[in-house]
Amino acid sequence: MSYEKVSQADEVLIGTKQTLKALEANFVKEVIVAGDAENRVVSKVLLAAESKGVPVYTVDSMRRLGKVCGIDVGAAAVALKKQ
């Protein structure tokens, strides 16, 4: 389900750094996190999303999440930008 959301989204911010920046600026409507990502990599994203009240969804694979985003490497976290 969340892979579909990512593939159909108008604007996706890929990676933990971009996701954190967008969360801090209140530009994010949803965050997608890969379940196989290391906790130390995504923990800041999860805390920021919780503090901003942004829903977080989990998918199973970093590699598949990256592929859905159109990149050749895995993605630990992506943000779906508000319209």
GROMACS .gro file of N, CA and C in nm:
model
  249
    1MET      N    1   0.083  -0.121   0.000
    1MET     CA    2   0.000   0.000   0.000
    1MET      C    3   0.086   0.126   0.000
    2SER      N    4   0.181   0.135   0.090
    2SER     CA    5   0.262   0.256   0.099
    2SER      C    6   0.353   0.273  -0.022
    3TYR      N    7   0.394   0.161  -0.085
    3TYR     CA    8   0.472   0.173  -0.208
    3TYR      C    9   0.389   0.245  -0.314
    4GLU      N   10   0.260   0.214  -0.319
    4GLU     CA   11   0.171   0.281  -0.415
    4GLU      C   12   0.161   0.430  -0.385
    5LYS      N   13   0.150   0.464  -0.258
    5LYS     CA   14   0.144   0.606  -0.220
    5LYS      C   15   0.267   0.680  -0.270
    6VAL      N   16   0.383   0.618  -0.253
    6VAL     CA   17   0.507   0.681  -0.295
    6VAL      C   18   0.509   0.697  -0.447
    7SER      N   19   0.472   0.592  -0.519
    7SER     CA   20   0.478   0.598  -0.665
    7SER      C   21   0.378   0.697  -0.723
    8GLN      N   22   0.268   0.722  -0.652
    8GLN     CA   23   0.165   0.813  -0.702
    8GLN      C   24   0.177   0.955  -0.649
    9ALA      N   25   0.268   0.978  -0.556
    9ALA     CA   26   0.282   1.110  -0.495
    9ALA      C   27   0.336   1.211  -0.595
   10ASP      N   28   0.290   1.335  -0.581
   10ASP     CA   29   0.338   1.443  -0.669
   10ASP      C   30   0.483   1.478  -0.640
   11GLU      N   31   0.518   1.485  -0.513
   11GLU     CA   32   0.656   1.519  -0.477
   11GLU      C   33   0.702   1.435  -0.360
   12VAL      N   34   0.814   1.366  -0.381
   12VAL     CA   35   0.871   1.277  -0.280
   12VAL      C   36   1.012   1.326  -0.247
   13LEU      N   37   1.041   1.337  -0.119
   13LEU     CA   38   1.175   1.373  -0.073
   13LEU      C   39   1.241   1.245  -0.025
   14ILE      N   40   1.355   1.213  -0.082
   14ILE     CA   41   1.419   1.085  -0.059
   14ILE      C   42   1.537   1.098   0.038
   15GLY      N   43   1.540   1.011   0.136
   15GLY     CA   44   1.652   1.005   0.229
   15GLY      C   45   1.620   1.068   0.363
   16THR      N   46   1.697   1.028   0.463
   16THR     CA   47   1.671   1.076   0.599
   16THR      C   48   1.701   1.225   0.614
   17LYS      N   49   1.808   1.273   0.553
   17LYS     CA   50   1.843   1.415   0.566
   17LYS      C   51   1.736   1.505   0.505
   18GLN      N   52   1.692   1.472   0.385
   18GLN     CA   53   1.589   1.552   0.319
   18GLN      C   54   1.456   1.544   0.395
   19THR      N   55   1.426   1.425   0.446
   19THR     CA   56   1.303   1.406   0.522
   19THR      C   57   1.306   1.489   0.650
   20LEU      N   58   1.419   1.489   0.720
   20LEU     CA   59   1.431   1.570   0.842
   20LEU      C   60   1.415   1.718   0.814
   21LYS      N   61   1.480   1.766   0.710
   21LYS     CA   62   1.469   1.908   0.674
   21LYS      C   63   1.324   1.946   0.645
   22ALA      N   64   1.255   1.862   0.570
   22ALA     CA   65   1.116   1.890   0.535
   22ALA      C   66   1.025   1.882   0.658
   23LEU      N   67   1.051   1.789   0.747
   23LEU     CA   68   0.972   1.780   0.871
   23LEU      C   69   0.990   1.906   0.955
   24GLU      N   70   1.113   1.954   0.967
   24GLU     CA   71   1.139   2.074   1.045
   24GLU      C   72   1.069   2.196   0.986
   25ALA      N   73   1.052   2.197   0.853
   25ALA     CA   74   0.988   2.309   0.786
   25ALA      C   75   0.837   2.289   0.771
   26ASN      N   76   0.783   2.181   0.828
   26ASN     CA   77   0.639   2.150   0.820
   26ASN      C   78   0.588   2.132   0.678
   27PHE      N   79   0.667   2.068   0.593
   27PHE     CA   80   0.629   2.044   0.454
   27PHE      C   81   0.580   1.902   0.428
   28VAL      N   82   0.572   1.819   0.532
   28VAL     CA   83   0.548   1.676   0.513
   28VAL      C   84   0.408   1.636   0.557
   29LYS      N   85   0.340   1.557   0.471
   29LYS     CA   86   0.210   1.503   0.512
   29LYS      C   87   0.221   1.359   0.561
   30GLU      N   88   0.319   1.282   0.510
   30GLU     CA   89   0.340   1.144   0.554
   30GLU      C   90   0.487   1.108   0.540
   31VAL      N   91   0.531   1.017   0.625
   31VAL     CA   92   0.668   0.964   0.617
   31VAL      C   93   0.658   0.813   0.596
   32ILE      N   94   0.742   0.763   0.507
   32ILE     CA   95   0.751   0.619   0.483
   32ILE      C   96   0.891   0.575   0.524
   33VAL      N   97   0.900   0.474   0.610
   33VAL     CA   98   1.028   0.425   0.661
   33VAL      C   99   1.042   0.278   0.625
   34ALA      N  100   1.160   0.239   0.583
   34ALA     CA  101   1.186   0.099   0.551
   34ALA      C  102   1.210   0.021   0.679
   35GLY      N  103   1.141  -0.091   0.693
   35GLY     CA  104   1.153  -0.174   0.812
   35GLY      C  105   1.289  -0.237   0.829
   36ASP      N  106   1.362  -0.254   0.718
   36ASP     CA  107   1.494  -0.316   0.728
   36ASP      C  108   1.607  -0.214   0.742
   37ALA      N  109   1.571  -0.087   0.759
   37ALA     CA  110   1.672   0.017   0.783
   37ALA      C  111   1.720   0.009   0.928
   38GLU      N  112   1.845   0.044   0.950
   38GLU     CA  113   1.898   0.043   1.086
   38GLU      C  114   1.830   0.151   1.170
   39ASN      N  115   1.800   0.116   1.294
   39ASN     CA  116   1.731   0.209   1.383
   39ASN      C  117   1.809   0.339   1.402
   40ARG      N  118   1.941   0.332   1.408
   40ARG     CA  119   2.021   0.453   1.428
   40ARG      C  120   2.007   0.549   1.310
   41VAL      N  121   1.972   0.495   1.193
   41VAL     CA  122   1.958   0.579   1.073
   41VAL      C  123   1.823   0.651   1.073
   42VAL      N  124   1.717   0.582   1.114
   42VAL     CA  125   1.583   0.639   1.103
   42VAL      C  126   1.527   0.694   1.234
   43SER      N  127   1.598   0.678   1.345
   43SER     CA  128   1.543   0.720   1.474
   43SER      C  129   1.512   0.869   1.480
   44LYS      N  130   1.599   0.953   1.425
   44LYS     CA  131   1.572   1.098   1.426
   44LYS      C  132   1.449   1.132   1.344
   45VAL      N  133   1.431   1.063   1.233
   45VAL     CA  134   1.314   1.086   1.148
   45VAL      C  135   1.187   1.048   1.225
   46LEU      N  136   1.190   0.934   1.291
   46LEU     CA  137   1.073   0.889   1.367
   46LEU      C  138   1.039   0.985   1.479
   47LEU      N  139   1.140   1.034   1.551
   47LEU     CA  140   1.116   1.131   1.659
   47LEU      C  141   1.060   1.262   1.606
   48ALA      N  142   1.116   1.311   1.495
   48ALA     CA  143   1.070   1.437   1.436
   48ALA      C  144   0.926   1.424   1.387
   49ALA      N  145   0.895   1.313   1.323
   49ALA     CA  146   0.759   1.292   1.273
   49ALA      C  147   0.660   1.286   1.388
   50GLU      N  148   0.698   1.217   1.495
   50GLU     CA  149   0.609   1.207   1.611
   50GLU      C  150   0.586   1.345   1.673
   51SER      N  151   0.691   1.424   1.685
   51SER     CA  152   0.677   1.556   1.748
   51SER      C  153   0.593   1.651   1.662
   52LYS      N  154   0.593   1.629   1.531
   52LYS     CA  155   0.514   1.714   1.441
   52LYS      C  156   0.375   1.658   1.414
   53GLY      N  157   0.347   1.538   1.464
   53GLY     CA  158   0.217   1.477   1.443
   53GLY      C  159   0.197   1.425   1.301
   54VAL      N  160   0.307   1.390   1.236
   54VAL     CA  161   0.302   1.339   1.098
   54VAL      C  162   0.294   1.187   1.103
   55PRO      N  163   0.197   1.127   1.031
   55PRO     CA  164   0.187   0.981   1.032
   55PRO      C  165   0.308   0.915   0.967
   56VAL      N  166   0.350   0.802   1.025
   56VAL     CA  167   0.464   0.725   0.974
   56VAL      C  168   0.413   0.587   0.933
   57TYR      N  169   0.448   0.546   0.813
   57TYR     CA  170   0.413   0.413   0.763
   57TYR      C  171   0.542   0.337   0.738
   58THR      N  172   0.535   0.206   0.757
   58THR     CA  173   0.653   0.122   0.739
   58THR      C  174   0.633   0.028   0.622
   59VAL      N  175   0.736   0.018   0.539
   59VAL     CA  176   0.739  -0.080   0.431
   59VAL      C  177   0.850  -0.179   0.462
   60ASP      N  178   0.855  -0.290   0.392
   60ASP     CA  179   0.948  -0.395   0.430
   60ASP      C  180   1.091  -0.376   0.379
   61SER      N  181   1.111  -0.308   0.265
   61SER     CA  182   1.242  -0.312   0.201
   61SER      C  183   1.296  -0.175   0.160
   62MET      N  184   1.420  -0.147   0.202
   62MET     CA  185   1.488  -0.024   0.159
   62MET      C  186   1.510  -0.026   0.008
   63ARG      N  187   1.552  -0.141  -0.043
   63ARG     CA  188   1.581  -0.152  -0.186
   63ARG      C  189   1.456  -0.124  -0.270
   64ARG      N  190   1.345  -0.185  -0.230
   64ARG     CA  191   1.220  -0.163  -0.306
   64ARG      C  192   1.171  -0.019  -0.293
   65LEU      N  193   1.187   0.039  -0.175
   65LEU     CA  194   1.146   0.178  -0.155
   65LEU      C  195   1.229   0.270  -0.245
   66GLY      N  196   1.359   0.245  -0.252
   66GLY     CA  197   1.444   0.324  -0.341
   66GLY      C  198   1.403   0.307  -0.486
   67LYS      N  199   1.373   0.184  -0.525
   67LYS     CA  200   1.333   0.156  -0.663
   67LYS      C  201   1.204   0.230  -0.700
   68VAL      N  202   1.106   0.230  -0.607
   68VAL     CA  203   0.980   0.300  -0.630
   68VAL      C  204   1.004   0.451  -0.645
   69CYS      N  205   1.107   0.501  -0.575
   69CYS     CA  206   1.142   0.644  -0.584
   69CYS      C  207   1.222   0.675  -0.710
   70GLY      N  208   1.263   0.573  -0.783
   70GLY     CA  209   1.337   0.594  -0.907
   70GLY      C  210   1.487   0.604  -0.889
   71ILE      N  211   1.539   0.551  -0.778
   71ILE     CA  212   1.684   0.552  -0.758
   71ILE      C  213   1.735   0.408  -0.756
   72ASP      N  214   1.864   0.392  -0.781
   72ASP     CA  215   1.923   0.258  -0.791
   72ASP      C  216   1.979   0.205  -0.660
   73VAL      N  217   1.958   0.277  -0.552
   73VAL     CA  218   2.004   0.233  -0.421
   73VAL      C  219   1.885   0.232  -0.325
   74GLY      N  220   1.904   0.173  -0.209
   74GLY     CA  221   1.796   0.168  -0.111
   74GLY      C  222   1.770   0.304  -0.049
   75ALA      N  223   1.649   0.321   0.002
   75ALA     CA  224   1.611   0.443   0.073
   75ALA      C  225   1.558   0.403   0.210
   76ALA      N  226   1.615   0.458   0.315
   76ALA     CA  227   1.572   0.427   0.451
   76ALA      C  228   1.442   0.499   0.485
   77ALA      N  229   1.427   0.622   0.433
   77ALA     CA  230   1.308   0.702   0.464
   77ALA      C  231   1.277   0.795   0.348
   78VAL      N  232   1.150   0.818   0.326
   78VAL     CA  233   1.106   0.918   0.228
   78VAL      C  234   0.992   0.997   0.289
   79ALA      N  235   0.976   1.118   0.241
   79ALA     CA  236   0.867   1.203   0.287
   79ALA      C  237   0.777   1.238   0.169
   80LEU      N  238   0.647   1.233   0.191
   80LEU     CA  239   0.552   1.278   0.091
   80LEU      C  240   0.519   1.422   0.126
   81LYS      N  241   0.549   1.512   0.035
   81LYS     CA  242   0.536   1.654   0.060
   81LYS      C  243   0.391   1.699   0.053
   82LYS      N  244   0.354   1.793   0.140
   82LYS     CA  245   0.220   1.852   0.137
   82LYS      C  246   0.200   1.927   0.006
   83GLN      N  247   0.075   1.935  -0.036
   83GLN     CA  248   0.043   2.010  -0.159
   83GLN      C  249   0.033   2.157  -0.130
   0.00000   0.00000   0.00000
